[in-house]
Amino acid sequence: MPIHINGKRAVIGALALSLAFGGGYAAAPQAAYAAANGLNTPFSDISKGHWAEKHVAKLALQNIISGYPNGTFAPSKNVSQEEAVLMALRFAGLMDKVDNDPNAEIEFQESFEVSKNFKKYVLAAFNEGLLDTSEMAQASDNPGTDWGTKAASREWVTKLIIKAIGKTELAASLQNTQSAFADGNQIDSKYLGYVNASVELGLVKGITETTFQPKANITRASLATILSFAQGQFEVEYEGESSGIATQLSDSSLTVYEDGVETSYALDENTLYYTFKNTQPITKAELLLYGDITVIAKDGAAKYVEVKGDTAHTKTIAGTFLRNVSSEKKLYLWINDNPTPFTYDDSLVVQDTEGTALTLNDLRADTPVSIVQDTFRQTPLTIKILTAPNSNQKTVAGTFFSTDGKIITVKENNALVTKYLAKGVTIQIEGLNDATLDDLLKETDQVVLTLDDTEQVTNIKVESRKVEVLDQSKIASFVEDMKLLTIVDFDGKNPKVLYLTDKTKVEYYGTIIAVGNSYDLLLQGTQVVLTYTGDKVVSIKIVTTYTGKFVSIDTLNYEIKVKLDSGVTITLPYSANYLETPGSNTTPLSELKKDDLVTVELNPTQESIIKIKAHRDVTYTVQVIDIMNKKLRVKPATGNAFDLSIKDLPMTDKDGKEASIGNISVGSSITASYVGTAATAIRVN
């Protein structure tokens, strides 16, 4: 029975009792307490190994359940009907439907007693269909018993939850089905369909294998478990929660791919790990890389991680290695006598079947290999390359000592070893593309030299250091004559002192500036993305844009919040009055929705945002193809046809493989990806 608020009052039933708006629910203790006491939940009475530990931990982080001021959850305490209603509203994401006006007076019929603090929640449950008028009849039939504080029975809770997840049609279809439980005849007829539906959906189980005990009271831990199971049937977006595919895992971070965006979350000793299979915790090492995963995070740190399936979203392709084009991050294999390209990034793993780490430079033409590739990106990424062990490959390991460009000397076990360098020798420093001999640090770098059959060095791999990135930083100071740069984070903390070299690259608005001409840009407070190795700066990019998920906008103070891929949320002032979208640079900012991917462009002084560009995909029907000028005349679903230039735009087919204008036909459809008004990629559908 829908109920509507008229002015400041809501009336249910003929007789009414007004009650002023009450207080809220008791808050749970801080997570610091749980960490200090070695608990996986924020509650002192849910110890590790408790049968409901997983469900209580998850629902507490989702703010569906809360505890008492003394830090307990009271898992064995019976749940009252009004408490169950509050949990169900939180579970269903309906708390925004609660009238929080402190002047509101809520009236129920005299026999329908609800505690002051819970009246607004019960009212919302009626309005949203979680409760119906049969509750009024229940109250009338039980005079002297407060409806709200009455302990919720197992059969009553099944009806509440089935209504909350919108499965009433299933319950109606099972209303006349006999219960499989031996005590099924004790289930009230008005609850039979709901109990049957709950069992079929896997939300509830019997007290024993054969009995349900429908009249028994339900405990707080049991209700938390039912709500946790129900989340598999009812999709709700909870704050800080995201689901995607685990793409990278390290000791301190987890990266998740979701809707074309990869987000990294910090991990620590308090992060909880679970799997969909059971309720006991797992270890971080048991997480399935490239499998489905759900993360509940706060301030960029993962608090709860759950593996959602057994399938890794990858495929394996066998072929013969042809060549590697490092500048394009592409390698080619012979597959069915055709040279086939495969895209990769810096996370690519190359190893032999015995687990020995290799590099792309270790692979020779015509070597049989297996490629492991993801299956979820629009352009599949190569994850791993496997090859048979090379028993003939020789290496020398030691400390780099010197080179004149023709020979290299390393110190191996306190002895100097000199080798000739092969033509085209490659140098590998993790994170540094196109490294040269000049990047080697004398008597510092630990290197491994790979030798060919003539004992010449074909590859030099630095194993003692890598290039690291500081991506939310600003300049604290720059001392020109010493080329000494001090970097801090956005909060002015964690200073790092580094040195510029003659090879340091400085980028500003897409232009590479000679380091000697860039000193005027290195001002205190300037926001930068910086890469470094050791104490040497490899590159400095003066920040002109940020890309991330839109969080919120404060139109009063002209500030916008954006969550970057690293998980850090930044707040920046804006002067842009409009949003750039495909075909328009005057879209109202009000069209921005939470988690929309945006790129914000800063003014030259980095003081405010001057442009806000939305990332959007638009599908068009192709009307005319101009191969000579690489243009298409396209028509959107609504609006007029126009000419779309596809010159220099990357193009793929529906399977993520490279495509060209020759793959497009008149009458077919394409999808253009935009950043603001500019198309950035084309997919041939």
XYZ file of C-alpha atoms in Angstrom:
685
model
C 0.000 0.000 0.000
C 1.720 3.210 -1.146
C 1.656 5.986 1.437
C 2.305 9.624 0.649
C 3.425 12.450 2.886
C 0.991 15.352 2.788
C 2.725 18.489 3.975
C 4.585 17.451 7.110
C 2.398 14.491 8.058
C 1.819 10.901 6.994
C -1.251 8.997 8.222
C -1.803 5.237 8.249
C -5.106 3.810 9.546
C -8.105 5.504 11.053
C -6.714 6.156 14.515
C -3.416 8.024 14.656
C -0.739 8.778 17.168
C 1.744 11.595 16.457
C 5.341 11.187 17.443
C 8.150 13.703 16.972
C 11.080 12.758 14.788
C 13.626 10.673 16.715
C 17.332 9.952 16.746
C 19.345 7.586 14.585
C 20.923 4.170 14.923
C 23.942 3.510 17.125
C 27.279 3.912 15.353
C 29.859 1.118 15.104
C 33.309 1.551 16.712
C 36.170 2.796 14.635
C 38.141 0.380 12.495
C 41.238 1.173 14.565
C 39.743 -0.803 17.432
C 39.281 -3.844 15.224
C 42.821 -3.611 13.853
C 44.309 -3.292 17.327
C 42.485 -6.415 18.451
C 43.164 -8.543 15.362
C 39.545 -8.602 14.207
C 38.214 -8.883 10.668
C 35.096 -6.888 11.521
C 34.678 -3.641 13.479
C 32.849 -5.524 16.264
C 34.528 -6.958 19.342
C 32.094 -9.900 19.600
C 32.591 -11.171 16.012
C 35.883 -12.968 16.431
C 37.955 -14.477 13.632
C 36.368 -17.733 12.534
C 32.813 -16.721 13.516
C 30.365 -18.405 11.104
C 28.922 -15.014 10.000
C 32.253 -13.152 9.977
C 32.382 -12.665 6.183
C 28.807 -11.399 5.905
C 29.020 -9.090 8.904
C 32.340 -7.636 7.705
C 30.982 -6.948 4.224
C 27.660 -5.450 5.325
C 29.352 -3.270 7.939
C 31.642 -1.801 5.264
C 28.591 -1.256 3.031
C 26.908 0.633 5.926
C 23.976 -1.802 5.843
C 24.485 -2.919 9.427
C 25.874 -1.123 12.433
C 26.590 -1.987 16.013
C 26.177 -0.610 19.483
C 28.100 2.192 21.248
C 30.124 -0.337 23.268
C 31.653 -1.739 20.060
C 29.575 -4.926 19.887
C 27.277 -6.300 17.203
C 25.367 -8.786 19.397
C 25.191 -11.487 16.695
C 22.958 -13.811 18.735
C 20.466 -11.117 19.697
C 17.021 -11.386 18.152
C 16.223 -8.803 15.496
C 13.108 -6.759 16.043
C 10.784 -6.151 13.105
C 11.626 -2.443 13.012
C 15.370 -3.205 13.068
C 14.896 -5.636 10.187
C 13.079 -2.927 8.232
C 16.010 -0.519 8.683
C 18.502 -3.169 7.530
C 16.327 -3.977 4.513
C 16.116 -0.300 3.504
C 19.879 0.057 3.737
C 20.368 -3.169 1.802
C 18.006 -2.061 -0.993
C 19.639 1.365 -1.307
C 16.454 3.144 -0.266
C 17.742 5.366 2.534
C 17.275 8.395 0.285
C 13.539 7.654 0.421
C 13.452 8.251 4.176
C 11.931 11.575 5.225
C 14.581 13.140 7.487
C 12.695 16.368 8.100
C 13.001 16.960 11.877
C 9.598 18.682 11.831
C 7.797 15.740 10.252
C 5.132 14.055 12.363
C 4.415 10.448 11.492
C 1.160 8.869 12.611
C 0.126 5.217 12.582
C -3.113 3.617 13.766
C -3.202 3.175 17.511
C -2.615 -0.586 17.489
C 0.453 -0.229 15.248
C 3.224 0.645 17.684
C 6.675 1.601 16.336
C 9.582 3.037 18.337
C 10.173 6.763 17.879
C 13.581 6.339 16.242
C 12.249 3.872 13.654
C 9.000 5.523 12.526
C 10.525 7.247 9.509
C 12.085 3.970 8.338
C 8.856 2.016 8.677
C 7.029 4.759 6.778
C 9.581 4.562 3.950
C 9.186 0.763 3.868
C 5.427 1.154 3.360
C 5.944 3.761 0.655
C 8.470 1.592 -1.214
C 6.419 -1.603 -0.990
C 8.604 -3.517 1.469
C 5.662 -3.606 3.889
C 1.946 -3.890 3.123
C -1.320 -3.421 5.034
C -1.236 -7.000 6.309
C 1.187 -5.658 8.925
C -1.652 -3.492 10.262
C -3.837 -6.567 10.569
C -1.029 -8.396 12.374
C -0.789 -5.571 14.884
C -4.570 -5.476 15.404
C -4.658 -9.245 15.977
C -1.964 -9.010 18.652
C -3.087 -6.316 21.116
C -0.558 -5.585 23.797
C 2.374 -6.459 21.530
C 4.318 -3.612 19.945
C 4.665 -4.330 16.226
C 8.045 -2.607 15.983
C 9.847 -4.197 18.930
C 8.374 -7.644 18.311
C 11.085 -10.178 17.449
C 11.100 -10.899 13.723
C 10.350 -14.517 12.840
C 12.160 -16.464 10.153
C 9.073 -16.649 7.943
C 8.287 -12.927 8.362
C 11.832 -11.937 7.360
C 11.632 -13.999 4.156
C 8.672 -11.907 3.014
C 10.493 -8.646 3.807
C 13.622 -9.670 1.881
C 11.767 -11.120 -1.118
C 9.880 -7.831 -1.426
C 13.128 -5.859 -1.033
C 14.753 -7.710 -3.975
C 11.643 -7.524 -6.174
C 10.980 -11.276 -6.379
C 7.292 -11.147 -5.435
C 6.263 -12.742 -8.741
C 8.430 -15.760 -7.975
C 6.874 -15.961 -4.502
C 3.376 -15.797 -6.003
C 4.219 -18.628 -8.415
C 5.353 -20.809 -5.492
C 2.464 -19.941 -3.162
C 0.718 -23.290 -3.696
C 3.905 -25.374 -3.746
C 4.338 -27.687 -0.782
C 7.391 -26.927 1.332
C 10.194 -29.492 1.212
C 10.798 -29.069 4.957
C 9.368 -31.643 7.355
C 7.833 -28.819 9.396
C 6.533 -27.029 6.294
C 2.952 -27.360 7.587
C 3.907 -24.894 10.344
C 4.622 -22.126 7.812
C 1.775 -19.617 7.788
C 0.025 -19.794 4.409
C 0.604 -16.094 3.786
C 4.370 -16.665 3.987
C 4.634 -20.003 2.145
C 5.402 -18.527 -1.283
C 8.026 -16.204 0.186
C 9.745 -19.028 2.097
C 9.754 -21.234 -1.001
C 11.193 -18.382 -3.087
C 13.884 -17.683 -0.481
C 14.938 -21.332 -0.455
C 14.959 -21.552 -4.263
C 17.136 -18.423 -4.489
C 19.537 -19.776 -1.861
C 18.878 -16.951 0.604
C 17.867 -19.102 3.563
C 18.528 -22.619 4.755
C 16.840 -24.788 7.332
C 17.810 -24.814 10.972
C 18.564 -28.482 10.267
C 18.646 -30.374 6.979
C 14.937 -31.188 7.312
C 13.395 -28.417 9.445
C 12.860 -24.696 8.810
C 11.339 -23.596 12.150
C 9.316 -20.747 10.605
C 8.148 -19.291 13.923
C 11.655 -19.120 15.418
C 13.149 -15.698 15.982
C 15.908 -14.597 13.640
C 19.192 -13.291 15.031
C 21.190 -10.289 13.872
C 23.935 -12.513 12.458
C 21.411 -14.660 10.575
C 19.723 -11.629 9.028
C 23.101 -10.222 7.981
C 23.835 -13.546 6.277
C 20.498 -13.540 4.420
C 21.052 -9.967 3.218
C 24.566 -10.866 2.100
C 23.280 -13.823 0.050
C 20.464 -11.641 -1.339
C 23.000 -9.283 -2.909
C 23.536 -11.941 -5.559
C 19.906 -11.472 -6.616
C 19.596 -7.705 -6.283
C 22.146 -5.270 -7.671
C 22.718 -2.152 -5.596
C 25.629 0.274 -5.870
C 27.057 0.859 -2.414
C 29.414 3.740 -1.721
C 33.043 2.728 -2.193
C 32.150 -0.598 -3.839
C 33.164 -1.597 -7.351
C 33.257 -4.829 -9.330
C 35.519 -5.677 -12.219
C 38.459 -7.829 -13.246
C 41.690 -8.065 -11.251
C 44.507 -7.112 -13.627
C 47.494 -6.487 -11.340
C 48.411 -7.605 -7.836
C 51.433 -6.613 -5.759
C 52.351 -6.629 -2.085
C 50.780 -3.200 -1.634
C 48.157 -2.723 -4.367
C 45.397 -4.305 -6.422
C 44.319 -2.994 -9.832
C 40.773 -3.574 -11.063
C 39.505 -3.104 -14.632
C 35.920 -1.809 -14.783
C 34.107 -0.302 -17.785
C 37.308 0.483 -19.649
C 39.053 2.083 -16.659
C 41.709 0.561 -14.399
C 41.709 1.661 -10.754
C 44.420 0.782 -8.245
C 43.617 0.234 -4.568
C 46.097 0.150 -1.715
C 46.361 -3.107 0.262
C 47.561 -3.490 3.828
C 47.528 -5.990 6.669
C 43.891 -5.115 7.484
C 42.497 -5.862 4.004
C 40.042 -8.782 4.099
C 40.056 -11.436 1.357
C 37.192 -13.838 0.650
C 35.853 -16.010 -2.143
C 32.283 -16.643 -3.280
C 32.770 -20.347 -2.527
C 32.822 -20.209 1.266
C 32.705 -17.970 4.299
C 36.261 -18.464 5.557
C 38.927 -15.862 4.694
C 41.518 -16.601 2.020
C 45.000 -15.187 1.579
C 45.982 -12.480 -0.874
C 47.945 -15.097 -2.810
C 44.683 -16.958 -3.503
C 43.156 -14.059 -5.454
C 42.471 -15.034 -9.080
C 44.338 -12.699 -11.409
C 42.191 -11.735 -14.413
C 39.145 -13.108 -12.607
C 35.994 -11.303 -11.480
C 36.362 -9.449 -8.211
C 34.481 -7.061 -5.920
C 36.274 -4.426 -3.864
C 34.922 -2.273 -1.047
C 37.278 0.658 -0.580
C 37.635 3.778 1.503
C 39.993 6.663 0.672
C 41.641 4.621 -2.064
C 42.397 1.616 0.170
C 40.735 -1.778 -0.299
C 39.036 -2.906 2.914
C 37.240 -5.979 1.535
C 38.087 -8.060 -1.551
C 35.963 -10.966 -2.761
C 36.679 -13.328 -5.657
C 33.408 -13.722 -7.588
C 34.182 -16.652 -9.895
C 36.589 -19.341 -11.050
C 37.083 -18.099 -14.613
C 40.115 -16.117 -15.726
C 39.200 -13.850 -18.647
C 42.132 -14.891 -20.824
C 42.884 -17.029 -23.857
C 46.066 -18.716 -25.092
C 47.311 -18.467 -28.682
C 50.199 -20.516 -30.089
C 52.498 -19.180 -32.785
C 56.068 -18.516 -33.860
C 57.834 -15.364 -32.711
C 58.578 -12.959 -35.579
C 59.687 -9.599 -34.158
C 59.087 -6.928 -31.518
C 58.453 -3.245 -32.254
C 59.175 -1.719 -28.846
C 58.333 1.850 -29.904
C 54.764 0.750 -30.705
C 54.483 -1.782 -27.870
C 53.609 -4.460 -30.429
C 55.042 -7.866 -31.141
C 54.324 -10.084 -34.132
C 53.844 -13.841 -34.378
C 53.523 -16.103 -37.377
C 50.059 -17.664 -37.088
C 48.842 -19.793 -40.004
C 51.574 -18.213 -42.156
C 50.256 -14.701 -41.392
C 52.182 -12.065 -39.374
C 49.770 -11.232 -36.546
C 50.238 -8.218 -34.207
C 49.773 -8.368 -30.431
C 49.653 -5.299 -28.188
C 51.384 -5.283 -24.795
C 52.376 -2.854 -22.050
C 55.080 -2.623 -19.388
C 53.375 -5.285 -17.257
C 54.076 -8.016 -19.853
C 55.596 -11.158 -18.349
C 58.017 -13.203 -20.450
C 59.220 -16.526 -19.085
C 60.069 -20.047 -20.099
C 57.979 -23.031 -19.151
C 60.214 -23.669 -16.141
C 59.365 -20.229 -14.730
C 62.650 -18.514 -15.565
C 62.109 -14.802 -16.228
C 63.063 -13.633 -19.716
C 62.734 -10.458 -21.772
C 61.439 -9.827 -25.266
C 65.049 -9.380 -26.278
C 65.687 -12.982 -25.287
C 63.226 -14.210 -27.933
C 64.697 -15.002 -31.300
C 62.899 -15.196 -34.637
C 61.156 -18.499 -35.339
C 60.982 -19.403 -31.643
C 57.728 -21.286 -30.820
C 55.794 -19.370 -28.154
C 52.389 -19.259 -26.472
C 50.671 -15.906 -25.968
C 48.283 -15.371 -23.042
C 45.916 -12.540 -23.922
C 43.021 -10.934 -22.040
C 39.475 -11.196 -23.434
C 37.798 -8.195 -21.817
C 39.500 -5.118 -23.261
C 38.326 -3.530 -26.505
C 41.902 -3.968 -27.722
C 43.137 -7.220 -26.113
C 46.362 -6.902 -24.179
C 49.082 -9.528 -24.143
C 49.662 -10.596 -20.552
C 52.277 -13.306 -20.780
C 54.574 -15.003 -23.278
C 55.748 -18.553 -22.630
C 58.587 -20.281 -24.460
C 60.654 -23.440 -24.046
C 63.846 -23.107 -21.962
C 66.953 -22.079 -23.903
C 69.662 -24.369 -22.635
C 72.297 -22.740 -24.858
C 71.807 -19.192 -23.599
C 74.729 -17.822 -21.620
C 74.676 -14.947 -19.141
C 77.120 -12.968 -17.041
C 75.933 -11.246 -13.862
C 77.778 -8.551 -11.970
C 78.124 -4.843 -11.175
C 78.410 -2.486 -14.130
C 81.915 -0.986 -14.246
C 82.450 0.740 -17.599
C 81.766 0.817 -21.354
C 83.203 2.644 -24.344
C 80.323 1.722 -26.642
C 82.157 -1.294 -28.079
C 82.907 -3.349 -25.008
C 81.406 -3.549 -21.531
C 83.124 -4.403 -18.277
C 81.378 -5.763 -15.211
C 82.698 -6.797 -11.825
C 81.828 -10.440 -11.192
C 82.865 -11.880 -7.826
C 85.506 -9.113 -7.427
C 86.971 -9.899 -10.871
C 86.573 -7.656 -13.931
C 84.954 -9.370 -16.920
C 84.984 -7.690 -20.345
C 82.740 -8.614 -23.291
C 82.182 -7.186 -26.762
C 78.824 -5.579 -27.468
C 76.808 -7.011 -30.363
C 75.387 -4.615 -32.953
C 71.975 -3.416 -31.756
C 72.543 -4.406 -28.146
C 69.487 -3.580 -26.006
C 69.466 -2.150 -22.504
C 66.618 -2.914 -20.127
C 65.786 -0.714 -17.160
C 62.279 -1.365 -15.871
C 60.016 1.564 -16.705
C 62.540 3.341 -18.950
C 61.800 3.010 -22.656
C 64.653 3.205 -25.169
C 67.345 3.052 -22.500
C 70.939 3.500 -23.731
C 74.401 2.691 -22.423
C 74.567 6.224 -21.018
C 71.767 5.310 -18.572
C 73.927 2.723 -16.801
C 75.253 3.787 -13.395
C 78.897 2.892 -12.779
C 79.581 0.650 -9.784
C 75.900 0.875 -8.858
C 73.794 -1.094 -11.310
C 73.544 -4.859 -10.895
C 73.312 -6.167 -14.446
C 72.813 -9.440 -16.295
C 74.505 -9.687 -19.709
C 72.954 -12.066 -22.250
C 75.512 -13.530 -24.679
C 75.033 -14.957 -28.143
C 76.868 -17.922 -29.633
C 79.917 -15.713 -30.346
C 80.069 -14.504 -26.708
C 78.901 -11.012 -27.703
C 76.444 -9.164 -25.462
C 72.967 -8.924 -27.035
C 71.080 -7.604 -23.997
C 71.934 -5.791 -20.768
C 69.314 -6.008 -18.034
C 69.538 -3.800 -14.940
C 68.067 -5.729 -12.025
C 68.849 -3.422 -9.108
C 66.598 -0.477 -9.952
C 63.633 0.645 -12.000
C 61.966 3.834 -13.115
C 59.297 4.952 -10.645
C 56.437 7.410 -11.045
C 55.222 10.244 -8.820
C 51.837 11.161 -10.262
C 50.240 13.382 -7.597
C 53.109 15.715 -6.853
C 54.124 19.325 -6.908
C 57.422 21.156 -6.837
C 58.589 22.348 -3.438
C 61.802 23.973 -4.721
C 64.340 23.942 -7.545
C 67.996 24.945 -7.171
C 69.150 25.734 -10.712
C 72.926 25.683 -10.308
C 72.777 22.286 -8.594
C 69.898 21.004 -10.758
C 68.349 19.898 -7.480
C 64.573 19.401 -7.441
C 62.495 18.778 -4.312
C 59.088 17.157 -4.808
C 56.223 16.793 -2.303
C 52.739 15.291 -2.535
C 49.549 17.345 -2.804
C 49.430 17.697 0.989
C 52.966 19.087 1.095
C 54.291 15.879 2.679
C 56.734 13.097 1.773
C 59.515 15.249 0.257
C 61.860 13.622 -2.242
C 65.115 15.207 -3.401
C 66.179 14.419 -6.982
C 68.626 15.703 -9.584
C 67.997 16.716 -13.184
C 70.414 15.493 -15.831
C 71.116 16.565 -19.401
C 68.886 13.667 -20.507
C 65.878 14.680 -18.406
C 62.835 15.231 -20.628
C 60.439 18.067 -19.781
C 56.987 18.046 -21.379
C 54.633 21.026 -21.434
C 51.351 21.004 -23.397
C 52.591 18.033 -25.421
C 55.903 19.667 -26.378
C 59.288 18.317 -25.266
C 61.468 21.153 -23.984
C 65.234 20.958 -23.584
C 65.970 20.669 -19.905
C 68.135 23.804 -19.959
C 65.215 25.832 -21.306
C 62.690 24.536 -18.803
C 63.919 26.072 -15.571
C 61.374 28.918 -15.687
C 58.606 26.319 -15.567
C 59.895 24.575 -12.451
C 58.243 26.923 -9.990
C 57.206 26.218 -6.437
C 53.720 24.710 -6.323
C 53.704 23.555 -9.951
C 51.848 20.237 -10.297
C 53.870 17.584 -12.117
C 53.973 13.930 -13.079
C 57.561 12.863 -12.584
C 59.524 9.679 -13.335
C 62.855 8.934 -11.731
C 65.373 6.191 -11.184
C 67.773 6.263 -8.281
C 68.124 9.976 -7.523
C 67.971 11.027 -11.216
C 64.905 12.542 -12.869
C 64.004 10.761 -16.116
C 61.073 12.983 -17.115
C 58.904 15.815 -15.871
C 55.443 16.434 -17.267
C 53.897 19.766 -16.304
C 50.293 18.825 -15.545
C 47.796 20.411 -17.912
C 45.008 17.823 -17.562
C 43.678 15.222 -15.146
C 41.543 12.253 -16.145
C 39.379 10.281 -13.742
C 35.901 9.502 -12.522
C 33.622 12.412 -11.660
C 32.744 12.328 -7.951
C 30.800 15.525 -7.226
C 30.561 19.216 -7.984
C 30.108 22.096 -5.527
C 28.385 24.837 -7.514
C 28.439 27.176 -4.529
C 32.219 27.144 -4.112
C 32.972 26.289 -7.757
C 34.881 23.112 -6.962
C 34.848 19.709 -8.618
C 36.044 16.369 -7.245
C 37.642 13.776 -9.534
C 38.872 10.299 -8.571
C 42.096 9.502 -10.437
C 43.099 6.031 -11.648
C 45.456 5.747 -8.692
C 42.444 5.891 -6.370
C 43.278 9.387 -5.076
C 40.408 11.891 -5.127
C 41.429 15.474 -5.914
C 39.421 18.662 -5.462
C 40.024 21.489 -7.933
C 38.391 24.897 -8.484
C 36.740 25.413 -11.858
C 35.860 28.389 -14.036
C 34.331 26.337 -16.859
C 30.621 27.049 -17.171
C 29.844 24.123 -19.450
C 30.690 20.514 -20.144
C 32.184 19.442 -23.464
C 30.393 16.441 -24.983
C 30.308 14.991 -28.516
C 28.996 17.723 -30.813
C 28.627 20.371 -28.105
C 30.850 22.500 -25.889
C 27.906 24.052 -24.040
C 26.366 21.033 -22.322
C 25.138 21.970 -18.804
C 27.386 20.764 -15.984
C 24.270 19.290 -14.353
C 24.412 16.430 -16.882
C 27.498 15.031 -15.162
C 26.725 11.805 -13.320
C 28.731 10.099 -10.589
C 31.542 7.924 -11.982
C 31.369 9.557 -15.442
C 34.870 9.493 -16.918
C 36.071 13.067 -17.483
C 39.202 14.936 -18.491
C 39.673 18.343 -16.906
C 41.999 20.913 -18.479
C 43.837 23.405 -16.267
C 44.699 26.986 -17.069
C 48.438 27.756 -17.614
C 48.917 28.671 -13.949
C 47.154 25.467 -12.816
C 44.900 27.565 -10.610
C 41.554 26.378 -12.005
C 39.852 24.113 -14.507
C 39.010 25.874 -17.764
C 37.518 22.885 -19.585
C 35.626 19.790 -18.451
C 35.454 17.092 -21.121
C 33.189 14.062 -20.846
C 34.289 10.679 -22.200
C 31.408 9.315 -24.281
C 30.788 6.645 -26.923
C 28.388 7.450 -29.785
C 27.119 4.978 -32.396
C 26.525 6.180 -35.958
C 25.179 4.794 -39.230
C 27.644 5.276 -42.114
C 26.120 7.034 -45.163
C 29.169 8.003 -47.256
C 32.798 6.804 -47.234
C 35.538 9.174 -48.445
C 38.603 6.925 -48.615
C 40.861 9.594 -50.170
C 40.343 12.107 -47.350
C 39.651 9.503 -44.649
C 36.243 10.916 -43.824
C 32.877 9.356 -43.145
C 29.474 10.938 -43.441
C 27.630 9.540 -40.449
C 24.217 9.921 -38.866
C 23.517 9.523 -35.143
C 20.338 7.901 -33.832
C 18.919 11.387 -33.361
C 20.106 14.527 -35.132
C 21.555 15.411 -38.500
C 24.268 13.663 -40.512
C 27.751 15.208 -40.548
C 31.286 14.524 -41.759
C 33.543 12.702 -39.291
C 37.296 12.698 -39.905
C 38.908 9.392 -38.966
C 42.420 10.390 -39.987
C 45.018 9.114 -37.499
C 42.327 7.599 -35.250
C 42.998 4.057 -33.992
C 40.412 1.674 -35.406
C 39.339 -1.805 -34.270
C 36.633 -4.288 -35.188
C 34.041 -5.684 -32.765
C 36.537 -8.352 -31.642
C 39.186 -5.770 -30.775
C 41.410 -6.532 -33.757
C 42.970 -3.780 -35.837
C 40.695 -2.474 -38.610
C 40.883 0.107 -41.373
C 38.528 2.211 -43.460
C 38.349 -0.735 -45.843
C 36.423 -2.668 -43.183
C 33.611 -0.087 -43.212
C 30.664 -0.305 -45.611
C 27.800 2.055 -46.365
C 24.848 1.259 -44.107
C 27.020 -0.317 -41.408
C 27.463 1.158 -37.945
C 30.506 2.433 -36.102
C 31.042 3.593 -32.540
C 33.201 6.648 -31.959
C 34.855 7.246 -28.595
C 35.078 10.910 -27.631
C 36.899 13.050 -25.118
C 34.789 16.178 -25.117
C 34.137 17.152 -28.727
C 37.158 15.271 -30.118
C 36.871 11.719 -31.425
C 39.743 9.561 -30.177
C 39.003 6.041 -31.499
C 36.672 4.139 -33.836
C 35.135 0.695 -33.467
C 33.605 -0.988 -36.534
C 30.480 -2.792 -35.305
